[in-house]
CSV table of C-alpha atoms in Angstrom, one decimal:
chain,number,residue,atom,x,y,z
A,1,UNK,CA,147.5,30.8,89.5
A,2,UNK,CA,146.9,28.4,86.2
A,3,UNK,CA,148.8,25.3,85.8
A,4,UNK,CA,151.7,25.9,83.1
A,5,UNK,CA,151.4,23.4,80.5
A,6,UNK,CA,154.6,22.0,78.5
A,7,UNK,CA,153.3,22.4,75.3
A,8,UNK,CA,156.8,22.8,73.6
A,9,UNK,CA,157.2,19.2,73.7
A,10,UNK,CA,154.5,18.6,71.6
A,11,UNK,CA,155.9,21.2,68.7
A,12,UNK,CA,158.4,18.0,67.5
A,13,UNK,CA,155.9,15.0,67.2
A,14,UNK,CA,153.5,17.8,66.3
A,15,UNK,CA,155.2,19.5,62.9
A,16,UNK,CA,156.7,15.3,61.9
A,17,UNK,CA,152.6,14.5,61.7
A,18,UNK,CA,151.9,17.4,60.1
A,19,UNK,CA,154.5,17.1,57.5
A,20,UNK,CA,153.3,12.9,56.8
A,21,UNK,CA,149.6,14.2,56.4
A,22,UNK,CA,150.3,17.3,54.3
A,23,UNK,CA,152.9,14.8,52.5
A,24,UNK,CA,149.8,12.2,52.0
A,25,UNK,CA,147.8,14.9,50.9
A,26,UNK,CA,150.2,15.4,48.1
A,27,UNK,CA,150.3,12.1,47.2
A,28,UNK,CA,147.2,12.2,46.4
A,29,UNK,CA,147.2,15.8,45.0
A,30,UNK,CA,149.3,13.6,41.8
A,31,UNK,CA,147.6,10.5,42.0
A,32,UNK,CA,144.1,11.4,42.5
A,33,UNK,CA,143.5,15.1,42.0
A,34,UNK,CA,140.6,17.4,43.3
A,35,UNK,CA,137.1,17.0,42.0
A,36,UNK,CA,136.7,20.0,40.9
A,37,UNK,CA,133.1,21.3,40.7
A,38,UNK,CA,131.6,22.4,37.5
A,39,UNK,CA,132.2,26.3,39.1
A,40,UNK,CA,136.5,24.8,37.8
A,41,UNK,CA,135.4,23.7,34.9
A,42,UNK,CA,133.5,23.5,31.4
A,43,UNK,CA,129.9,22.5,31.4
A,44,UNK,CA,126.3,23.1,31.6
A,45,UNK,CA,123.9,24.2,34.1
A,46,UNK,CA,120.5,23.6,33.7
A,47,UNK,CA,117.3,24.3,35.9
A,48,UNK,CA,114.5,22.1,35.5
A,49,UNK,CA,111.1,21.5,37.0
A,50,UNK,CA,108.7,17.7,35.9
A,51,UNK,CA,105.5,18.7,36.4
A,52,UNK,CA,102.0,17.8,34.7
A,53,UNK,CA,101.0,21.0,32.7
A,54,UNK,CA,97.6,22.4,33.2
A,55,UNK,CA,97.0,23.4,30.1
A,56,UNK,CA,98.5,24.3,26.3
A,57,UNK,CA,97.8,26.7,24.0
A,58,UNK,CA,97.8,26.3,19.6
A,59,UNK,CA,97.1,28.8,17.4
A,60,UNK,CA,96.1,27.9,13.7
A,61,UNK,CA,95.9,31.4,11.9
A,62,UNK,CA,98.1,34.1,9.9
A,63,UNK,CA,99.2,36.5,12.4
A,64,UNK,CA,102.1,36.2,14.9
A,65,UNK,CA,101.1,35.6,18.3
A,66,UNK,CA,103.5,34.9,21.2
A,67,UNK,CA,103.1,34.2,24.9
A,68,UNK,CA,104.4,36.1,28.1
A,69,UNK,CA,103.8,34.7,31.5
A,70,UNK,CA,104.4,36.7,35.0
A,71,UNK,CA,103.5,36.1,38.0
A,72,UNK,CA,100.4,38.8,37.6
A,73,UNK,CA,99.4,38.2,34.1
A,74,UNK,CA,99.6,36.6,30.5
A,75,UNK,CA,100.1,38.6,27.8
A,76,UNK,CA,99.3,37.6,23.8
A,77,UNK,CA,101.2,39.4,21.8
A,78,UNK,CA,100.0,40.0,18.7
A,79,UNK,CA,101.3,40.9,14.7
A,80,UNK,CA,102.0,40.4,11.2
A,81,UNK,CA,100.7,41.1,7.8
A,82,UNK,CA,96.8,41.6,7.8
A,83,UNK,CA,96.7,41.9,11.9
A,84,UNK,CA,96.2,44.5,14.4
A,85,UNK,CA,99.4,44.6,16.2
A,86,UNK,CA,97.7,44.9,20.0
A,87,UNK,CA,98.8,43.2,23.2
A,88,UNK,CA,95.8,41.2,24.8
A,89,UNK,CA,96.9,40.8,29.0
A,90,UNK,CA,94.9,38.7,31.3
A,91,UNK,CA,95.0,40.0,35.0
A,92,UNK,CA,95.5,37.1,37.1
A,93,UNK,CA,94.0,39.2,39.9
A,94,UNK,CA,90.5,38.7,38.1
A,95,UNK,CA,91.4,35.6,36.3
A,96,UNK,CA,92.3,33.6,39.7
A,97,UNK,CA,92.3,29.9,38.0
A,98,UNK,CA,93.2,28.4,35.0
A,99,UNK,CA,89.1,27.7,34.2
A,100,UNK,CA,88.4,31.6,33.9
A,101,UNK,CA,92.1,32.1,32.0
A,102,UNK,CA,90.9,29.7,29.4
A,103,UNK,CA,87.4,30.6,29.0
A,104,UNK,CA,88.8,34.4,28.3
A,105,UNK,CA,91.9,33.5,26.2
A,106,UNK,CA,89.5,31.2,24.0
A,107,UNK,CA,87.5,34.3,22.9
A,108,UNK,CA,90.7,35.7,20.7
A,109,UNK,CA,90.8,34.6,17.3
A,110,UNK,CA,92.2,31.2,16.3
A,111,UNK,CA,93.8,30.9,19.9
A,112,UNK,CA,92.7,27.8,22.1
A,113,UNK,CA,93.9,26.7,25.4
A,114,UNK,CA,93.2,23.3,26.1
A,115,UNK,CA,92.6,23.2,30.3
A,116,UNK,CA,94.0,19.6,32.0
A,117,UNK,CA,93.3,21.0,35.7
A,118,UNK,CA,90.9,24.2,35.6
A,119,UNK,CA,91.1,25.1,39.3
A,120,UNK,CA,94.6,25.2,39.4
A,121,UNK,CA,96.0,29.1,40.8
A,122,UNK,CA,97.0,31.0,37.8
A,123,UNK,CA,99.5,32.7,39.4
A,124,UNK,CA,101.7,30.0,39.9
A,125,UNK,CA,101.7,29.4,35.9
A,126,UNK,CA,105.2,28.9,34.2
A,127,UNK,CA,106.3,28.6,30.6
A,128,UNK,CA,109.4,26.2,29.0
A,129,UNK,CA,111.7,28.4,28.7
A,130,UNK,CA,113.8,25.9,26.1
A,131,UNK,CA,110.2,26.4,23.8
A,132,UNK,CA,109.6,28.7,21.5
A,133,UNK,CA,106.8,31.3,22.6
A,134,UNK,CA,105.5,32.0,19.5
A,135,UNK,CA,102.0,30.1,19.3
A,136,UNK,CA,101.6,27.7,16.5
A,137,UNK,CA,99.7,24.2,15.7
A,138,UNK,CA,102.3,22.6,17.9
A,139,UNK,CA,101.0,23.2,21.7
A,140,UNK,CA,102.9,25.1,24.2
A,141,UNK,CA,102.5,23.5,27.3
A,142,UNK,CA,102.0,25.6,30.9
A,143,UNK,CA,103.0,24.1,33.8
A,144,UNK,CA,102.3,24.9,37.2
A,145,UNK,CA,104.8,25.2,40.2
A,146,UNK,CA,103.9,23.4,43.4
A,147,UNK,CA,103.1,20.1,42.2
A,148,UNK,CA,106.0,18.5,41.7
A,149,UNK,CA,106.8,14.7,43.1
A,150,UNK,CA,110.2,13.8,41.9
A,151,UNK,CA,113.7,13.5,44.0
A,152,UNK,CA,117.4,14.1,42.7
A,153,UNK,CA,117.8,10.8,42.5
A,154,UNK,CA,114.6,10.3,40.3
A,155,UNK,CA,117.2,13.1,38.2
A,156,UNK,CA,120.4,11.5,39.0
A,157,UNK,CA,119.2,7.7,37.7
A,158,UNK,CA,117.5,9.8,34.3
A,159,UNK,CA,121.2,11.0,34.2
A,160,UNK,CA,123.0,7.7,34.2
A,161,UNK,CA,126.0,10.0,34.5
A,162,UNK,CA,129.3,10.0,37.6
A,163,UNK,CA,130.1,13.6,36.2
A,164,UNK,CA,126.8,15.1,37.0
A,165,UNK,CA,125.4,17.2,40.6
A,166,UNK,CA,122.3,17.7,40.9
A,167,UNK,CA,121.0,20.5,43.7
A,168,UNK,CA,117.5,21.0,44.7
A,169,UNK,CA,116.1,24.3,44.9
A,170,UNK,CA,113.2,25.0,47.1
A,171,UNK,CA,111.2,22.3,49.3
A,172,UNK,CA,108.8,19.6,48.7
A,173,UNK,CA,106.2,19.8,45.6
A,174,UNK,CA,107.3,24.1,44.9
A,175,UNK,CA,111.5,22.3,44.6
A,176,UNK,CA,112.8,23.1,40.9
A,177,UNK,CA,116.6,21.5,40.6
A,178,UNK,CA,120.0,22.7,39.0
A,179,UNK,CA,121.8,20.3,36.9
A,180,UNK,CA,125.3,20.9,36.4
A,181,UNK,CA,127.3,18.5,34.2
A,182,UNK,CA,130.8,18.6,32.8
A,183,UNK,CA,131.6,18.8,29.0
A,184,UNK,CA,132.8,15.8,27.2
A,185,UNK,CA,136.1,17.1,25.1
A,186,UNK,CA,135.1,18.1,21.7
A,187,UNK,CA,131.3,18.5,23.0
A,188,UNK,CA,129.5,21.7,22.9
A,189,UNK,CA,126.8,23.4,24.4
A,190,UNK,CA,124.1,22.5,22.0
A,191,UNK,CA,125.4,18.6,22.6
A,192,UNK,CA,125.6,18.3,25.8
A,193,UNK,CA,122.0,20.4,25.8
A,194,UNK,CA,120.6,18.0,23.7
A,195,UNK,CA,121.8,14.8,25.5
A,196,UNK,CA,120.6,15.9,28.7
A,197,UNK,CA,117.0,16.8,28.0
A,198,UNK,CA,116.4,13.7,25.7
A,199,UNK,CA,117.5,12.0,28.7
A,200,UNK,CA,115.0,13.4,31.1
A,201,UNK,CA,112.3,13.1,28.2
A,202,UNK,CA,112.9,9.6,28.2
A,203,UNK,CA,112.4,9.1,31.8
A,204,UNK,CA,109.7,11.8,32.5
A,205,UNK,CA,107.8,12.5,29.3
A,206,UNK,CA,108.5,15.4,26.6
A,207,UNK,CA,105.4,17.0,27.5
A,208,UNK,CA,106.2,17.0,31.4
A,209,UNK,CA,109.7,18.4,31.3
A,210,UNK,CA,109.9,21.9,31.6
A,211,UNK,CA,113.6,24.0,31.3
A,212,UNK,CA,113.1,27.2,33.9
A,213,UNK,CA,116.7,28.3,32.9
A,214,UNK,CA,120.0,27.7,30.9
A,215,UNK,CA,123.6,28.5,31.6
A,216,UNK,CA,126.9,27.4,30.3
A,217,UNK,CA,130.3,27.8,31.4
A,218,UNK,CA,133.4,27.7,28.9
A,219,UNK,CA,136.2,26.3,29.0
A,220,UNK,CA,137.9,30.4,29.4
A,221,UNK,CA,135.4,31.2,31.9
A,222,UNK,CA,136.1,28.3,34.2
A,223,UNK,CA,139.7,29.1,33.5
A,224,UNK,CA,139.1,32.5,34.4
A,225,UNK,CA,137.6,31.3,37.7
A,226,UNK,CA,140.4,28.7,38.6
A,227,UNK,CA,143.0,31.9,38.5
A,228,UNK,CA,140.8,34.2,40.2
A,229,UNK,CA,140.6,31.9,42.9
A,230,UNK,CA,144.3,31.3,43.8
A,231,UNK,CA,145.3,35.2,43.0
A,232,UNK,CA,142.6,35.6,46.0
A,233,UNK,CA,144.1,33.1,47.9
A,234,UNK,CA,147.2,34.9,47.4
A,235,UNK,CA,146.4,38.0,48.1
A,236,UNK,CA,144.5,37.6,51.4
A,237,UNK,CA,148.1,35.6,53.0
A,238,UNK,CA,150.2,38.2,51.7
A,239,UNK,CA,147.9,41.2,53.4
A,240,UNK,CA,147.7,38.7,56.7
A,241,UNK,CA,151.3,38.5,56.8
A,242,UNK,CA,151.5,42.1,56.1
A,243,UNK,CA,149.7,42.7,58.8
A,244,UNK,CA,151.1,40.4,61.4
A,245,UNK,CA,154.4,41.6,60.2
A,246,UNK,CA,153.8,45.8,61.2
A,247,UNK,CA,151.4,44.7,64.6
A,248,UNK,CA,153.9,42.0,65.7
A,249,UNK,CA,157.3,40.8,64.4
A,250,UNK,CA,158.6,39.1,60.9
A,251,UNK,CA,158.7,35.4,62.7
A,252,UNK,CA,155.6,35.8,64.7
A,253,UNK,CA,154.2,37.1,61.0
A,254,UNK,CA,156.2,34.4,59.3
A,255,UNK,CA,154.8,31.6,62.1
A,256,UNK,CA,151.1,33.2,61.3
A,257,UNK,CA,151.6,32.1,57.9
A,258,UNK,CA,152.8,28.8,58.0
A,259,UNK,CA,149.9,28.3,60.7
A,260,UNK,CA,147.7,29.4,57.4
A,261,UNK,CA,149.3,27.3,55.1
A,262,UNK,CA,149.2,24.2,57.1
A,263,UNK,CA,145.4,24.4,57.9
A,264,UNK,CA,144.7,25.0,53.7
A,265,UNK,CA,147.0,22.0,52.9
A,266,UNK,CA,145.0,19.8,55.8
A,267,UNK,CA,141.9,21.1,54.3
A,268,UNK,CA,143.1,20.0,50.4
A,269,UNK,CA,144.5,17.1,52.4
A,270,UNK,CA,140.8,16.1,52.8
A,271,UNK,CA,138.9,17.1,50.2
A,272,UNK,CA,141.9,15.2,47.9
A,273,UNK,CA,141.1,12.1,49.5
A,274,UNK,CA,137.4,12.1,50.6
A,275,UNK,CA,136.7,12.8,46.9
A,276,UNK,CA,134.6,15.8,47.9
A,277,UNK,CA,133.7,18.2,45.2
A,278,UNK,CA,135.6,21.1,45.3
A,279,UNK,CA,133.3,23.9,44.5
A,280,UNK,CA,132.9,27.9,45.4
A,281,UNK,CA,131.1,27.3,48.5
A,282,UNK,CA,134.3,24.6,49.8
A,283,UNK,CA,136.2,27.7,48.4
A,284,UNK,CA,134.6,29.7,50.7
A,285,UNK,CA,135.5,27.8,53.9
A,286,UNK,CA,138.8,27.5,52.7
A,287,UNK,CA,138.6,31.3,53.2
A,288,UNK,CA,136.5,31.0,56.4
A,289,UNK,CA,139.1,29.0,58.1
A,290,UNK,CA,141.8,30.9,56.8
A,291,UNK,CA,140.1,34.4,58.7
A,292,UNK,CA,139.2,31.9,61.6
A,293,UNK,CA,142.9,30.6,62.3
A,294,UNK,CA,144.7,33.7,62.5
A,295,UNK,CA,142.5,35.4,64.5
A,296,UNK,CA,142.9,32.1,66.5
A,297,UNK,CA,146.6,33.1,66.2
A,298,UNK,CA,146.7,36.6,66.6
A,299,UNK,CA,145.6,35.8,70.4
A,300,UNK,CA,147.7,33.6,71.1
A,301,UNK,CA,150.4,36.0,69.6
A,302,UNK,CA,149.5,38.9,71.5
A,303,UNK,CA,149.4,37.0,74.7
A,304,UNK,CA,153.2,35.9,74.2
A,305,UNK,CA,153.8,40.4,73.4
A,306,UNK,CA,152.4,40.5,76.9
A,307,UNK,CA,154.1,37.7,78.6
A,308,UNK,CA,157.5,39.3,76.9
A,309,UNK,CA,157.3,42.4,79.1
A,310,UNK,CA,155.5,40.8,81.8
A,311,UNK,CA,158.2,37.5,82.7
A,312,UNK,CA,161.7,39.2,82.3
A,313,UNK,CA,162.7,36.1,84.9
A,314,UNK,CA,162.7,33.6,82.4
A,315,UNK,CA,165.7,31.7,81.0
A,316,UNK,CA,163.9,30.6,77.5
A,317,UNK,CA,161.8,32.1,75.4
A,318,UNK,CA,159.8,28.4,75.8
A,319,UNK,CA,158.6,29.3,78.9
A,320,UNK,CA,157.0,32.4,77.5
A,321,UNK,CA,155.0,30.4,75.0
A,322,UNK,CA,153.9,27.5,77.2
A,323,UNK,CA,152.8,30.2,79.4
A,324,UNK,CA,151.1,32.2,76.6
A,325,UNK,CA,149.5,28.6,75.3
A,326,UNK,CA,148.3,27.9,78.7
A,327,UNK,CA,147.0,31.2,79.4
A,328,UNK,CA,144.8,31.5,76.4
A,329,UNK,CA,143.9,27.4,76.0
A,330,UNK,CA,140.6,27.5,77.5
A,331,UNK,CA,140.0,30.6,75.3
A,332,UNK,CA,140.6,28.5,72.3
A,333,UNK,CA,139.0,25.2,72.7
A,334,UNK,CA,135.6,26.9,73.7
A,335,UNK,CA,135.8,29.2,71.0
A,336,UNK,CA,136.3,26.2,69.0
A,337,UNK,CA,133.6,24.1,70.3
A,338,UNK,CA,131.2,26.6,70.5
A,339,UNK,CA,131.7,27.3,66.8
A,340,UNK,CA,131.6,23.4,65.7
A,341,UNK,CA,128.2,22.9,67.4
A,342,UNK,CA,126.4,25.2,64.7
A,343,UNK,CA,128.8,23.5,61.9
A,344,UNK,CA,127.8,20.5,63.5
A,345,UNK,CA,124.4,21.2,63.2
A,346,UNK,CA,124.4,22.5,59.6
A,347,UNK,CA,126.1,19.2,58.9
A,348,UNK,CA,123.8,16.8,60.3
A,349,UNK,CA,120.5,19.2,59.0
A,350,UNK,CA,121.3,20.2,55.5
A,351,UNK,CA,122.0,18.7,51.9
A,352,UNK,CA,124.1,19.1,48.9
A,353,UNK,CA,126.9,22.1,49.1
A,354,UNK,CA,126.3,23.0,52.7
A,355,UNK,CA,126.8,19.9,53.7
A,356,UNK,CA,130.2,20.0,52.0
A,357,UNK,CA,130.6,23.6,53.0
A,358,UNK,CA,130.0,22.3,56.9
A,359,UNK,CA,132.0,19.3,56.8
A,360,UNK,CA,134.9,21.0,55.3
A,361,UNK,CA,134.7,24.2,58.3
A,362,UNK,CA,134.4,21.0,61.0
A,363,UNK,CA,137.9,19.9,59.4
A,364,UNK,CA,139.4,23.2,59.3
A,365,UNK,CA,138.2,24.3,62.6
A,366,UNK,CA,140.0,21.1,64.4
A,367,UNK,CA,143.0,21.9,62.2
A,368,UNK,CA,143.0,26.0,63.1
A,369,UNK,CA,142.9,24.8,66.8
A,370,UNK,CA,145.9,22.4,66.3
A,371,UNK,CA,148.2,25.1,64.2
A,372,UNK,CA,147.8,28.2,66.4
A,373,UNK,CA,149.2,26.1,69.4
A,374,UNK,CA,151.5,23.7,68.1
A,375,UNK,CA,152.7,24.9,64.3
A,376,UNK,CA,153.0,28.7,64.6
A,377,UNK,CA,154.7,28.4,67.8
A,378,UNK,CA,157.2,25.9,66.9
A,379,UNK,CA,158.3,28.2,64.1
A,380,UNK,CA,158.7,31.1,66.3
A,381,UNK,CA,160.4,28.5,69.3
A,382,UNK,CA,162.7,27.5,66.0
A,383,UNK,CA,163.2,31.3,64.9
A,384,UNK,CA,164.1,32.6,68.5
A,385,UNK,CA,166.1,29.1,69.4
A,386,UNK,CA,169.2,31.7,70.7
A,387,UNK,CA,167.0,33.9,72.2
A,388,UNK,CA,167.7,36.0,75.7
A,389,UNK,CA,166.2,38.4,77.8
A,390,UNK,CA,168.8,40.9,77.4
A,391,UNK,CA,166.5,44.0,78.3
A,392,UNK,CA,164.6,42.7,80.8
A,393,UNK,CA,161.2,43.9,81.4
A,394,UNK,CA,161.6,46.3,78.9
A,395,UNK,CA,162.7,44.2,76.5
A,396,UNK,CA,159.7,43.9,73.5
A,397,UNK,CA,158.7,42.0,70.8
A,398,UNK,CA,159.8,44.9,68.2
A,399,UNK,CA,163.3,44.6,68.9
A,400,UNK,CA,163.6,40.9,67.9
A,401,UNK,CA,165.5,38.1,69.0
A,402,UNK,CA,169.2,39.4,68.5
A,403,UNK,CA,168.9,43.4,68.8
């Protein structure tokens, strides 16, 4: 027979700490406010590769000729008064370096593609996309992936800025990185654009900077995403409690919730103060925890339905739940452990968002433990303070505390 633990003498001490951290959390909720991630808030976001470029093309002549690059081929687009509007494509399946690209793209009319590494695979070949593709005197650079030697903070000290995060994307030479930086109030796009790339120009060279991709958030869209967020937050407690409420009782629902709240406020509680970023993906294990913690819950909850039908000796309904807490507390803690070593691991193994994505699920994980077994059942020990076992074994957990 397992050892009963007293666990109702812990729900006191238990709900006072809970109620100075969540109050500390508050504090500084006012003082020092969430970072919020650029995902919360106006800005820019900007993927860029530094590379050397292999080669550049100029064209001096009166037609219109612009430039596609794929992965397969190049193609010259050609037209204007006094041309033949034709496409000219270059099959990098035959054309496998940037030698043989050059020595074929050279044979079209006022084009020439200077080479500054020939044996360089054409089918890694990328374009800027902040340039124009149109072909003129002014030489359009093409750069290749793969060869790339900087870090993010080689990005972060071009920056020079605090509000700026920098992720990398990809490993080693082939990594391209996402810049993502506030904007200043009475900035726009086009500013903050401008700043940012005459920045890395600075640091890296005009000629080696090339922009694989621009974005920017607005002020309504970040907005937007702020609401969307807390109407989801919202709406996945109300449904929870919804459906604690019809599979169990309104206090055991009620209890659920409060164990919900109490893990999200520990979680803000956290982030607030560790000055984490508060981005989708620490959104994300907001939610995580939140679907983690009541199915954490929802065990413990159904073991106390059973123990109802199953103990119509006892005299309070504490005994039910420090039997309930005891019968499903190795349950619990290896479900919990089990689950922290892969956090754990993700933690100690990865970078940027993941990390914070990880070290915010290690936080809520020790927090869902805590509430399922101390903060939901205090509220129901609180709820059913009068409570006695009037029908006996046949007394359930539908009929409430009083019927």
């Amino acid at each position: 027979m397992k050892k009963t633990i007293n666990f109702s003498k812990g729900f006191i001490p238990a709900s006072i700490i809970s109620c100075l951290i969540i109050i500390f959390g508050l504090v500084g909720l006012f003082t020092k406010g969430i970072n919020l991630g650029l995902d919360f808030k106006p800005g820019l976001i900007e993927e860029v590769r530094v590379a050397n470029p292999v080669a550049n093309i100029v064209y001096n002549g009166s037609a219109k000729i612009s430039v596609e690059l794929s992965a397969g081929q190049m193609d010259l687009i050609i037209s204007g008064t006094g041309a033949t509007n034709e496409t000219k494509s270059f099959n990098f399946a035959v054309l496998t370096d940037v030698n043989s690209l050059a020595a074929e793209v050279n044979k079209v009319d006022g084009v020439v593609m200077t080479v500054n590494d020939g044996s360089y695979d054409t089918t890694k070949l990328f374009l800027n996309s902040a340039a124009s593709t149109q072909l003129t005197t002014t030489p359009l650079q093409i750069y290749p992936a793969g060869t790339s030697s900087i870090t993010t903070d080689d990005l972060r000290d071009a920056l020079g800025s605090e509000n700026v995060s920098i992720k990398q994307l990809g490993s080693g030479a082939d990594a391209s990185y996402q810049i993502r930086m506030a904007v200043a109030e009475g900035d726009g796009q086009e500013d903050l654009q401008s700043a940012v790339n005459e920045k890395l120009n600075n640091k890296f060279g005009k000629d080696n900077v090339a922009i694989v991709k621009t974005d920017f958030i607005g002020a309504g869209m970040s907005k937007s995403t702020t609401q969307k967020s807390i109407i989801m937050f919202v709406f996945v407690v109300l449904l929870i409690w919804l459906y604690a409420a019809i599979r169990f009782h309104w206090d055991f629902a009620l209890g659920a919730v409060i164990a919900l709240l109490h893990d999200t406020l520990i979680m803000l509680t956290f982030i607030c103060w560790s000055g984490m970023e508060f981005s989708t993906t620490v959104l994300a294990a907001v939610l995580t925890i939140v679907g983690y913690s009541i199915n954490a819950t929802v065990v413990i909850l159904d073991r106390i339905r059973y123990n109802l039908k199953m103990m119509p000796e006892v005299k309070s309904f504490n005994e039910i739940l420090n039997k309930s807490l005891s019968d499903t507390l190795v349950r619990s803690i290896l479900t919990t452990v089990t689950t922290l070593m892969a956090v754990v691991s993700l933690y100690v193994f990865t970078t940027g968002s993941i990390k914070d994505f990880s070290l915010a699920l290690i936080v809520g994980l020790i927090s869902g433990m805590y509430s399922s077994i101390f903060i939901s059942s205090a509220f129901i020990s609180l709820s059913r303070k009068n409570w006695k076992p009037e029908f006996g074994v046949h007394h359930s957990l539908k009929s409430g505390s009083e019927e």
